[in-house]
mmCIF file of C-alpha atoms in Angstrom:
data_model
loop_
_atom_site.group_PDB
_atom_site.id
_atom_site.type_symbol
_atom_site.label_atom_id
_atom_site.label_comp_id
_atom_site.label_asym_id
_atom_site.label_seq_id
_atom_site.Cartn_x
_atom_site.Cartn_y
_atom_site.Cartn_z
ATOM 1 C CA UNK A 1 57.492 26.370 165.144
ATOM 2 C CA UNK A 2 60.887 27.258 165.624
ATOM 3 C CA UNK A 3 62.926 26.861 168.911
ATOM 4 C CA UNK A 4 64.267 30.294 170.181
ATOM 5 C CA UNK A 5 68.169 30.067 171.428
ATOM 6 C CA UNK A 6 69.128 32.339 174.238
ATOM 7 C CA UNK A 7 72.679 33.791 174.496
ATOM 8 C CA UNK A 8 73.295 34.745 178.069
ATOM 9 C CA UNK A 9 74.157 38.088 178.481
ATOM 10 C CA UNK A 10 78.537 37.878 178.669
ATOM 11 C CA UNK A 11 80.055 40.628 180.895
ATOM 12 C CA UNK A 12 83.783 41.024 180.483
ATOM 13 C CA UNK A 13 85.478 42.438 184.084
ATOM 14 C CA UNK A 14 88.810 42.245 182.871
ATOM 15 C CA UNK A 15 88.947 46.010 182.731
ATOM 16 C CA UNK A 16 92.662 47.671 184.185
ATOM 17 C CA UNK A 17 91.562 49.388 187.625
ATOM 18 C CA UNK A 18 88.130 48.336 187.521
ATOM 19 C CA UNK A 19 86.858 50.580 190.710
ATOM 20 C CA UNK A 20 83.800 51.556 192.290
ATOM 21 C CA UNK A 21 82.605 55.291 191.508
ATOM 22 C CA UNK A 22 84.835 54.815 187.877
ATOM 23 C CA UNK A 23 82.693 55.240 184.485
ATOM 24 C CA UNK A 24 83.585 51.652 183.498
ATOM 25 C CA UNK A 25 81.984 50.682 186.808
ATOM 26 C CA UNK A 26 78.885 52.132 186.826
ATOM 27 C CA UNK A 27 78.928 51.096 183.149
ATOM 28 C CA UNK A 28 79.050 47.517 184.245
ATOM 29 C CA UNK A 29 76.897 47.951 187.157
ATOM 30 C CA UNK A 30 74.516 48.755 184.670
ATOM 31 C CA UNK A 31 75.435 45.578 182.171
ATOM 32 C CA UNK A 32 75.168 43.482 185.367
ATOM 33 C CA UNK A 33 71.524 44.854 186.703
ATOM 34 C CA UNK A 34 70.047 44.371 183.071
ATOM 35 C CA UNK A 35 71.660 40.778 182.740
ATOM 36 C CA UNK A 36 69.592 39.950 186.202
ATOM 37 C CA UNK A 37 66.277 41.326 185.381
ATOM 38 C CA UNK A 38 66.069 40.150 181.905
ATOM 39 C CA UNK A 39 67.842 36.457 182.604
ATOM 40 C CA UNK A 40 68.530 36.594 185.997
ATOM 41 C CA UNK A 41 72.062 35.385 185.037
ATOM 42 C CA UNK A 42 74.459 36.347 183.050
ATOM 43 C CA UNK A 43 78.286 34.660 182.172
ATOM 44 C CA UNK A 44 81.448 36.749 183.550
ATOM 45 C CA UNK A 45 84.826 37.007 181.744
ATOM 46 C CA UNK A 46 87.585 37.430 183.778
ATOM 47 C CA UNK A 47 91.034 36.905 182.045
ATOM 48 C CA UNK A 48 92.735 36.206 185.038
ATOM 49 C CA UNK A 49 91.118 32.668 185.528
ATOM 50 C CA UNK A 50 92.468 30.391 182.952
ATOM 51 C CA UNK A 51 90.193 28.826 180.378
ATOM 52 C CA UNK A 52 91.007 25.080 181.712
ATOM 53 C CA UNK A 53 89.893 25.875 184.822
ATOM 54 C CA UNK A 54 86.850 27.898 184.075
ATOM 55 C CA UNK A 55 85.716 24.250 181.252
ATOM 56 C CA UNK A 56 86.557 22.416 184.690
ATOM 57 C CA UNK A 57 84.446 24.414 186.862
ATOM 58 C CA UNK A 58 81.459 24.244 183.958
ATOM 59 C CA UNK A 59 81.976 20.392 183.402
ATOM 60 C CA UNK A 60 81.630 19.493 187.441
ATOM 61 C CA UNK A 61 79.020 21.663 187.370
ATOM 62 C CA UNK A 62 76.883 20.004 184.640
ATOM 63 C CA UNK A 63 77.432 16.904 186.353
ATOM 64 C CA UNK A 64 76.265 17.599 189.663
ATOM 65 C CA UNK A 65 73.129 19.144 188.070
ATOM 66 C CA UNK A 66 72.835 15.975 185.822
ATOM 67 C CA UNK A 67 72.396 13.562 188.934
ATOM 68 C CA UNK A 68 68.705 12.270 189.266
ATOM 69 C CA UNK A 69 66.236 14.523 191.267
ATOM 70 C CA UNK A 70 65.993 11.823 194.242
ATOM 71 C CA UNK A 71 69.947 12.143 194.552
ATOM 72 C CA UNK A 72 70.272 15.794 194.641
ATOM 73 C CA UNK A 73 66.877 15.561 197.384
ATOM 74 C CA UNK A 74 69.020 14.157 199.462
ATOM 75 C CA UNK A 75 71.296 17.425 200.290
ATOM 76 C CA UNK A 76 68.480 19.247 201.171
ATOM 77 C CA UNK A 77 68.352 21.791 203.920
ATOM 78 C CA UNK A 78 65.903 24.281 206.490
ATOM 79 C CA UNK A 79 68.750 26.839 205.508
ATOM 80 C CA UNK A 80 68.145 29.211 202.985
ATOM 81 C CA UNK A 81 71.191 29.060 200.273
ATOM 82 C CA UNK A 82 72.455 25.429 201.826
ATOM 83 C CA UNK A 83 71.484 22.250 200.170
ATOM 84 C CA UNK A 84 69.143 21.730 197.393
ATOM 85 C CA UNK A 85 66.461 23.848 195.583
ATOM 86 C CA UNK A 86 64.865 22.127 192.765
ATOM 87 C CA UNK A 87 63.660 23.353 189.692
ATOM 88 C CA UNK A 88 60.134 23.303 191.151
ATOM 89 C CA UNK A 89 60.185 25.280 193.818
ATOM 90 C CA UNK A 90 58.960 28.261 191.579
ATOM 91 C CA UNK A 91 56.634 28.877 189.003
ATOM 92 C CA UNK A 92 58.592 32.030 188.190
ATOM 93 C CA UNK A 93 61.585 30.641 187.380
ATOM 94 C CA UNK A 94 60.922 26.897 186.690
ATOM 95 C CA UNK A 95 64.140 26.136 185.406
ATOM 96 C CA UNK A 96 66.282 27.305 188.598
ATOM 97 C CA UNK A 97 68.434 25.079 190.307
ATOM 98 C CA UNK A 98 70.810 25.468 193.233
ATOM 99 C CA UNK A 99 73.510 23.515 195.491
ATOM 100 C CA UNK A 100 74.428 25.045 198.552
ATOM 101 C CA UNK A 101 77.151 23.496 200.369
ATOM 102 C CA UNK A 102 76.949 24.471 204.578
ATOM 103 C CA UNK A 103 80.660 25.575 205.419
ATOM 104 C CA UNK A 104 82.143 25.153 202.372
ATOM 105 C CA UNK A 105 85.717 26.157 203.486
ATOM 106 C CA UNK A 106 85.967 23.646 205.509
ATOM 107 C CA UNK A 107 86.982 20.364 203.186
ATOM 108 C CA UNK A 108 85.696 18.107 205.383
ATOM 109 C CA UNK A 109 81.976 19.326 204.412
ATOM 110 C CA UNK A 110 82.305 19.296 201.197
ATOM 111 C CA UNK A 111 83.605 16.047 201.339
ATOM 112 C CA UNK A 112 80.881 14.822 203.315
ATOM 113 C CA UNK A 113 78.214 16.892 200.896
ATOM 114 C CA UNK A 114 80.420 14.890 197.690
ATOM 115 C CA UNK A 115 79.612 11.158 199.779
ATOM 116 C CA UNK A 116 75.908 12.082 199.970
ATOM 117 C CA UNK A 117 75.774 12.644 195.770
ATOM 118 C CA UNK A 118 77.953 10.099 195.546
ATOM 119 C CA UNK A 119 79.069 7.298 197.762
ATOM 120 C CA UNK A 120 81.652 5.401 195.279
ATOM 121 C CA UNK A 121 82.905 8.774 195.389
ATOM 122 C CA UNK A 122 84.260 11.167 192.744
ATOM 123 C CA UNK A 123 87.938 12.475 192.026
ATOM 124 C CA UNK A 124 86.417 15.309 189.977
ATOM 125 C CA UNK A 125 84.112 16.964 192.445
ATOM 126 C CA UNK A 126 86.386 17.724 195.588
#
C-alpha cells in the first residue's frame, strides 16, 4: 500500500492593492475558505516577508512542537487559545496541535512561557 503525500493548499497574497470588495479578493476569499474545509490549513505567500525569516519562523516552530508531550503539558491553560492543546483532544482532527502564549506582546511572558519548555533556556525561541 502506498503512502498518500499531501501538498497543502499555497495561497499567494502578494497581489498589488489586494482590497476587500476587489475580484482578486473575493477570488482569494474563496482559495482561503476551500483550503480550511478541505485541510483546515493552508501555507500563505507573502513576498514581503523574507525567505530567512519565514525558514526561521518554520524551524522554531518544528522545535517547539518536537518537545515531548509531558513538556508541552506543562503550558497548559483554562483559556481557550492560551497554552497547550494536544493532538488528542479531538478525534476529528487527531493530528492538531496548538501553543498559545497569554499576552504575547508583552516579552516578559513569553519569556516566562520559553523557561517553562525550557529551563536551560533557548536563544532561538525568544
Amino acid at each position: 500500500m502506498a503512502s498518500e503525500i499531501i501538498k497543502l493548499p499555497l495561497i499567494n497574497f502578494s497581489v498589488p492593492n489586494l482590497k476587500p470588495g476587489t475580484p482578486k479578493w473575493n477570488s482569494i476569499k474563496i482559495q482561503v475558505r476551500q483550503a480550511m474545509e478541505e485541510f483546515g490549513c493552508f501555507e500563505a505567500s507573502f513576498d514581503k516577508i523574507p525567505v530567512e525569516i519565514r525558514k526561521a519562523i518554520f524551524d522554531a516552530s518544528t522545535q517547539l512542537f518536537d518537545l515531548p508531550e509531558e513538556t508541552k503539558l506543562r503550558c497548559s491553560s483554562e483559556k481557550t487559545s492560551i497554552g497547550y492543546l494536544g493532538r488528542n483532544h479531538s478525534a476529528l482532527s487527531p493530528l492538531y496541535e496548538s501553543m498559545g502564549i497569554a499576552d504575547a506582546d508583552f516579552s516578559e511572558q513569553v519569556h516566562s512561557f520559553t523557561q517553562i519548555l525550557w529551563p536551560q533556556g533557548n536563544p532561538n525561541f525568544r
